[in-house]
């Protein structure tokens, strides 16, 4: 399902509107979850992505993952994201549920918080995913918390607290290419 969400987000970003005025000195502020490590990163074709998993887990056998994606020069309308996360069904999920938990503005930026679940994926694993999408002035930012394990309401509440600390910040005196993702510890 992680690959499915990556493909869906790539499609969404492909239909986003590029801004010709250049990047606007925005940074994503997110902290490394306690007990996690960066397992992979990529920076190509306008996408910067980090996958963080719990220490002791691997990318093949992970049970808890936090993914950060920054889609540069693409801004996907929130209405499109809402439809994608709540109404569009994935062909690889036998049963899928998607809900918008919250939307609004934070730090001057529009955001949406989504909860999605898929009972069975091609890897025969169920997944529950919390996604925060933030619309910057020129880019779309995602912080995604995924579980391949039984998820309790307390787990979700804990990660909602974590995601509430995620924000995009305008930094007028900073060159955008110097720091685009701040992993705070």
mmCIF file of C-alpha atoms in Angstrom:
data_model
loop_
_atom_site.group_PDB
_atom_site.id
_atom_site.type_symbol
_atom_site.label_atom_id
_atom_site.label_comp_id
_atom_site.label_asym_id
_atom_site.label_seq_id
_atom_site.Cartn_x
_atom_site.Cartn_y
_atom_site.Cartn_z
ATOM 1 C CA UNK A 1 0.000 0.000 0.000
ATOM 2 C CA UNK A 2 2.978 2.290 0.603
ATOM 3 C CA UNK A 3 3.769 2.012 -3.090
ATOM 4 C CA UNK A 4 0.119 2.607 -3.918
ATOM 5 C CA UNK A 5 0.092 5.863 -1.959
ATOM 6 C CA UNK A 6 3.352 6.874 -3.603
ATOM 7 C CA UNK A 7 1.838 6.250 -7.032
ATOM 8 C CA UNK A 8 -1.356 8.092 -6.110
ATOM 9 C CA UNK A 9 0.630 11.055 -4.823
ATOM 10 C CA UNK A 10 2.771 11.070 -7.952
ATOM 11 C CA UNK A 11 -0.396 11.200 -10.042
ATOM 12 C CA UNK A 12 -1.825 13.984 -7.904
ATOM 13 C CA UNK A 13 1.349 15.987 -8.174
ATOM 14 C CA UNK A 14 1.433 15.458 -11.926
ATOM 15 C CA UNK A 15 -1.927 17.231 -12.192
ATOM 16 C CA UNK A 16 -0.885 19.982 -9.794
ATOM 17 C CA UNK A 17 -0.183 23.448 -11.070
ATOM 18 C CA UNK A 18 3.496 24.388 -11.363
ATOM 19 C CA UNK A 19 4.416 27.878 -10.239
ATOM 20 C CA UNK A 20 6.724 29.795 -12.546
ATOM 21 C CA UNK A 21 7.749 32.364 -9.941
ATOM 22 C CA UNK A 22 10.264 30.077 -8.245
ATOM 23 C CA UNK A 23 10.366 28.484 -4.830
ATOM 24 C CA UNK A 24 9.282 30.565 -1.868
ATOM 25 C CA UNK A 25 11.729 29.791 0.956
ATOM 26 C CA UNK A 26 9.454 27.323 2.712
ATOM 27 C CA UNK A 27 10.678 24.593 5.032
ATOM 28 C CA UNK A 28 8.902 21.585 6.451
ATOM 29 C CA UNK A 29 9.482 21.265 10.187
ATOM 30 C CA UNK A 30 9.037 17.727 11.467
ATOM 31 C CA UNK A 31 10.860 15.847 14.200
ATOM 32 C CA UNK A 32 12.303 12.361 14.055
ATOM 33 C CA UNK A 33 9.956 10.078 16.024
ATOM 34 C CA UNK A 34 11.608 8.664 19.129
ATOM 35 C CA UNK A 35 13.142 5.242 18.467
ATOM 36 C CA UNK A 36 13.140 5.694 14.668
ATOM 37 C CA UNK A 37 15.925 5.915 12.093
ATOM 38 C CA UNK A 38 16.067 7.153 8.502
ATOM 39 C CA UNK A 39 15.856 3.974 6.399
ATOM 40 C CA UNK A 40 15.841 5.533 2.942
ATOM 41 C CA UNK A 41 15.839 8.852 1.163
ATOM 42 C CA UNK A 42 15.554 10.035 -2.409
ATOM 43 C CA UNK A 43 15.744 13.361 -4.156
ATOM 44 C CA UNK A 44 14.868 13.251 -7.834
ATOM 45 C CA UNK A 45 12.394 14.596 -10.356
ATOM 46 C CA UNK A 46 11.102 17.252 -7.962
ATOM 47 C CA UNK A 47 10.411 14.819 -5.107
ATOM 48 C CA UNK A 48 12.302 14.709 -1.827
ATOM 49 C CA UNK A 49 11.295 11.686 0.269
ATOM 50 C CA UNK A 50 12.446 10.167 3.552
ATOM 51 C CA UNK A 51 11.272 6.883 5.047
ATOM 52 C CA UNK A 52 11.799 6.443 8.771
ATOM 53 C CA UNK A 53 11.256 3.131 10.556
ATOM 54 C CA UNK A 54 11.670 1.930 14.106
ATOM 55 C CA UNK A 55 15.127 0.772 15.070
ATOM 56 C CA UNK A 56 15.306 -3.012 14.703
ATOM 57 C CA UNK A 57 12.952 -3.043 11.699
ATOM 58 C CA UNK A 58 13.908 -3.167 8.030
ATOM 59 C CA UNK A 59 12.338 -1.771 4.879
ATOM 60 C CA UNK A 60 11.147 -5.299 4.029
ATOM 61 C CA UNK A 61 9.667 -6.142 7.424
ATOM 62 C CA UNK A 62 8.629 -2.775 8.855
ATOM 63 C CA UNK A 63 5.552 -2.511 11.058
ATOM 64 C CA UNK A 64 5.668 1.228 11.707
ATOM 65 C CA UNK A 65 6.876 3.828 9.219
ATOM 66 C CA UNK A 66 6.864 7.595 8.909
ATOM 67 C CA UNK A 67 7.300 8.940 5.376
ATOM 68 C CA UNK A 68 7.985 12.557 4.497
ATOM 69 C CA UNK A 69 7.410 13.704 0.916
ATOM 70 C CA UNK A 70 7.971 17.148 -0.545
ATOM 71 C CA UNK A 71 6.718 17.605 -4.096
ATOM 72 C CA UNK A 72 8.525 20.730 -5.279
ATOM 73 C CA UNK A 73 6.910 23.151 -7.719
ATOM 74 C CA UNK A 74 3.603 21.290 -7.536
ATOM 75 C CA UNK A 75 0.570 22.368 -5.581
ATOM 76 C CA UNK A 76 -2.327 19.933 -5.514
ATOM 77 C CA UNK A 77 -5.714 21.493 -4.633
ATOM 78 C CA UNK A 78 -7.113 20.250 -1.302
ATOM 79 C CA UNK A 79 -10.378 19.276 -3.015
ATOM 80 C CA UNK A 80 -8.427 16.831 -5.231
ATOM 81 C CA UNK A 81 -6.659 15.365 -2.190
ATOM 82 C CA UNK A 82 -9.963 14.964 -0.343
ATOM 83 C CA UNK A 83 -11.476 13.063 -3.260
ATOM 84 C CA UNK A 84 -8.394 10.882 -3.678
ATOM 85 C CA UNK A 85 -8.170 9.915 -0.010
ATOM 86 C CA UNK A 86 -11.885 9.476 0.707
ATOM 87 C CA UNK A 87 -13.605 8.356 -2.510
ATOM 88 C CA UNK A 88 -11.148 6.749 -4.941
ATOM 89 C CA UNK A 89 -10.782 3.019 -4.289
ATOM 90 C CA UNK A 90 -7.528 1.207 -4.875
ATOM 91 C CA UNK A 91 -7.591 -1.891 -7.060
ATOM 92 C CA UNK A 92 -5.054 -3.602 -4.770
ATOM 93 C CA UNK A 93 -7.166 -3.269 -1.602
ATOM 94 C CA UNK A 94 -9.893 -5.810 -0.961
ATOM 95 C CA UNK A 95 -11.558 -3.430 1.495
ATOM 96 C CA UNK A 96 -10.589 0.197 1.804
ATOM 97 C CA UNK A 97 -11.823 3.031 3.952
ATOM 98 C CA UNK A 98 -10.737 6.659 3.754
ATOM 99 C CA UNK A 99 -11.825 9.597 5.903
ATOM 100 C CA UNK A 100 -10.998 13.259 6.235
ATOM 101 C CA UNK A 101 -10.366 13.771 9.953
ATOM 102 C CA UNK A 102 -9.622 17.472 9.913
ATOM 103 C CA UNK A 103 -8.819 20.332 7.598
ATOM 104 C CA UNK A 104 -8.064 23.983 8.042
ATOM 105 C CA UNK A 105 -5.103 26.340 8.179
ATOM 106 C CA UNK A 106 -1.964 26.037 10.253
ATOM 107 C CA UNK A 107 0.793 28.609 10.306
ATOM 108 C CA UNK A 108 -0.938 30.276 7.343
ATOM 109 C CA UNK A 109 -1.019 27.121 5.177
ATOM 110 C CA UNK A 110 -3.985 24.952 4.174
ATOM 111 C CA UNK A 111 -3.800 21.375 5.468
ATOM 112 C CA UNK A 112 -5.815 18.168 5.531
ATOM 113 C CA UNK A 113 -5.517 15.148 7.835
ATOM 114 C CA UNK A 114 -6.666 11.807 6.412
ATOM 115 C CA UNK A 115 -7.077 8.298 7.852
ATOM 116 C CA UNK A 116 -7.007 5.445 5.345
ATOM 117 C CA UNK A 117 -7.092 1.694 5.842
ATOM 118 C CA UNK A 118 -6.649 -1.229 3.483
ATOM 119 C CA UNK A 119 -7.479 -4.729 4.741
ATOM 120 C CA UNK A 120 -5.366 -6.709 2.277
ATOM 121 C CA UNK A 121 -2.580 -5.589 -0.043
ATOM 122 C CA UNK A 122 -0.604 -7.677 -2.551
ATOM 123 C CA UNK A 123 1.914 -8.296 0.257
ATOM 124 C CA UNK A 124 -1.001 -9.819 2.263
ATOM 125 C CA UNK A 125 -0.599 -7.156 4.893
ATOM 126 C CA UNK A 126 -3.215 -4.780 6.150
ATOM 127 C CA UNK A 127 -2.213 -1.158 6.553
ATOM 128 C CA UNK A 128 -3.575 1.840 8.373
ATOM 129 C CA UNK A 129 -2.285 5.221 7.255
ATOM 130 C CA UNK A 130 -2.539 8.720 8.733
ATOM 131 C CA UNK A 131 -1.577 11.437 6.249
ATOM 132 C CA UNK A 132 -1.092 15.140 6.778
ATOM 133 C CA UNK A 133 -1.049 17.106 3.528
ATOM 134 C CA UNK A 134 0.085 20.738 3.621
ATOM 135 C CA UNK A 135 -0.274 23.061 0.653
ATOM 136 C CA UNK A 136 2.678 25.427 0.459
ATOM 137 C CA UNK A 137 2.821 28.418 -1.846
ATOM 138 C CA UNK A 138 4.652 26.386 -4.473
ATOM 139 C CA UNK A 139 4.901 22.796 -3.234
ATOM 140 C CA UNK A 140 2.791 20.068 -1.651
ATOM 141 C CA UNK A 141 4.087 18.505 1.573
ATOM 142 C CA UNK A 142 3.075 15.130 3.057
ATOM 143 C CA UNK A 143 3.890 13.459 6.358
ATOM 144 C CA UNK A 144 2.542 9.908 6.373
ATOM 145 C CA UNK A 145 2.361 7.521 9.350
ATOM 146 C CA UNK A 146 1.783 3.889 8.296
ATOM 147 C CA UNK A 147 1.156 0.777 10.381
ATOM 148 C CA UNK A 148 1.333 -2.859 9.306
ATOM 149 C CA UNK A 149 0.251 -3.995 12.727
ATOM 150 C CA UNK A 150 -2.859 -3.850 14.858
ATOM 151 C CA UNK A 151 -3.596 -0.194 15.528
ATOM 152 C CA UNK A 152 -5.365 0.946 18.663
ATOM 153 C CA UNK A 153 -7.187 4.211 19.189
ATOM 154 C CA UNK A 154 -4.353 5.157 21.553
ATOM 155 C CA UNK A 155 -1.788 4.581 18.746
ATOM 156 C CA UNK A 156 -3.777 6.842 16.441
ATOM 157 C CA UNK A 157 -4.204 9.499 19.131
ATOM 158 C CA UNK A 158 -0.454 9.398 19.837
ATOM 159 C CA UNK A 159 0.402 9.920 16.170
ATOM 160 C CA UNK A 160 -2.229 12.618 15.812
ATOM 161 C CA UNK A 161 -0.273 14.447 18.502
ATOM 162 C CA UNK A 162 2.942 13.897 16.541
ATOM 163 C CA UNK A 163 1.382 15.105 13.277
ATOM 164 C CA UNK A 164 -0.038 18.194 14.986
ATOM 165 C CA UNK A 165 3.562 19.364 15.484
ATOM 166 C CA UNK A 166 4.327 19.169 11.752
ATOM 167 C CA UNK A 167 4.287 22.515 9.974
ATOM 168 C CA UNK A 168 5.551 24.431 7.000
ATOM 169 C CA UNK A 169 7.319 27.666 7.775
ATOM 170 C CA UNK A 170 8.201 30.609 5.581
ATOM 171 C CA UNK A 171 11.831 31.665 6.075
ATOM 172 C CA UNK A 172 12.434 34.871 4.066
ATOM 173 C CA UNK A 173 16.197 35.129 4.623
ATOM 174 C CA UNK A 174 16.987 31.500 3.865
ATOM 175 C CA UNK A 175 17.816 30.071 0.465
ATOM 176 C CA UNK A 176 15.277 27.344 -0.272
ATOM 177 C CA UNK A 177 17.836 24.903 -1.605
ATOM 178 C CA UNK A 178 19.955 25.004 1.579
ATOM 179 C CA UNK A 179 17.450 23.386 3.911
ATOM 180 C CA UNK A 180 14.151 22.104 2.621
ATOM 181 C CA UNK A 181 13.432 19.493 5.234
ATOM 182 C CA UNK A 182 14.415 19.928 8.852
ATOM 183 C CA UNK A 183 14.570 16.698 10.810
ATOM 184 C CA UNK A 184 14.327 17.934 14.347
ATOM 185 C CA UNK A 185 15.379 15.712 17.220
#
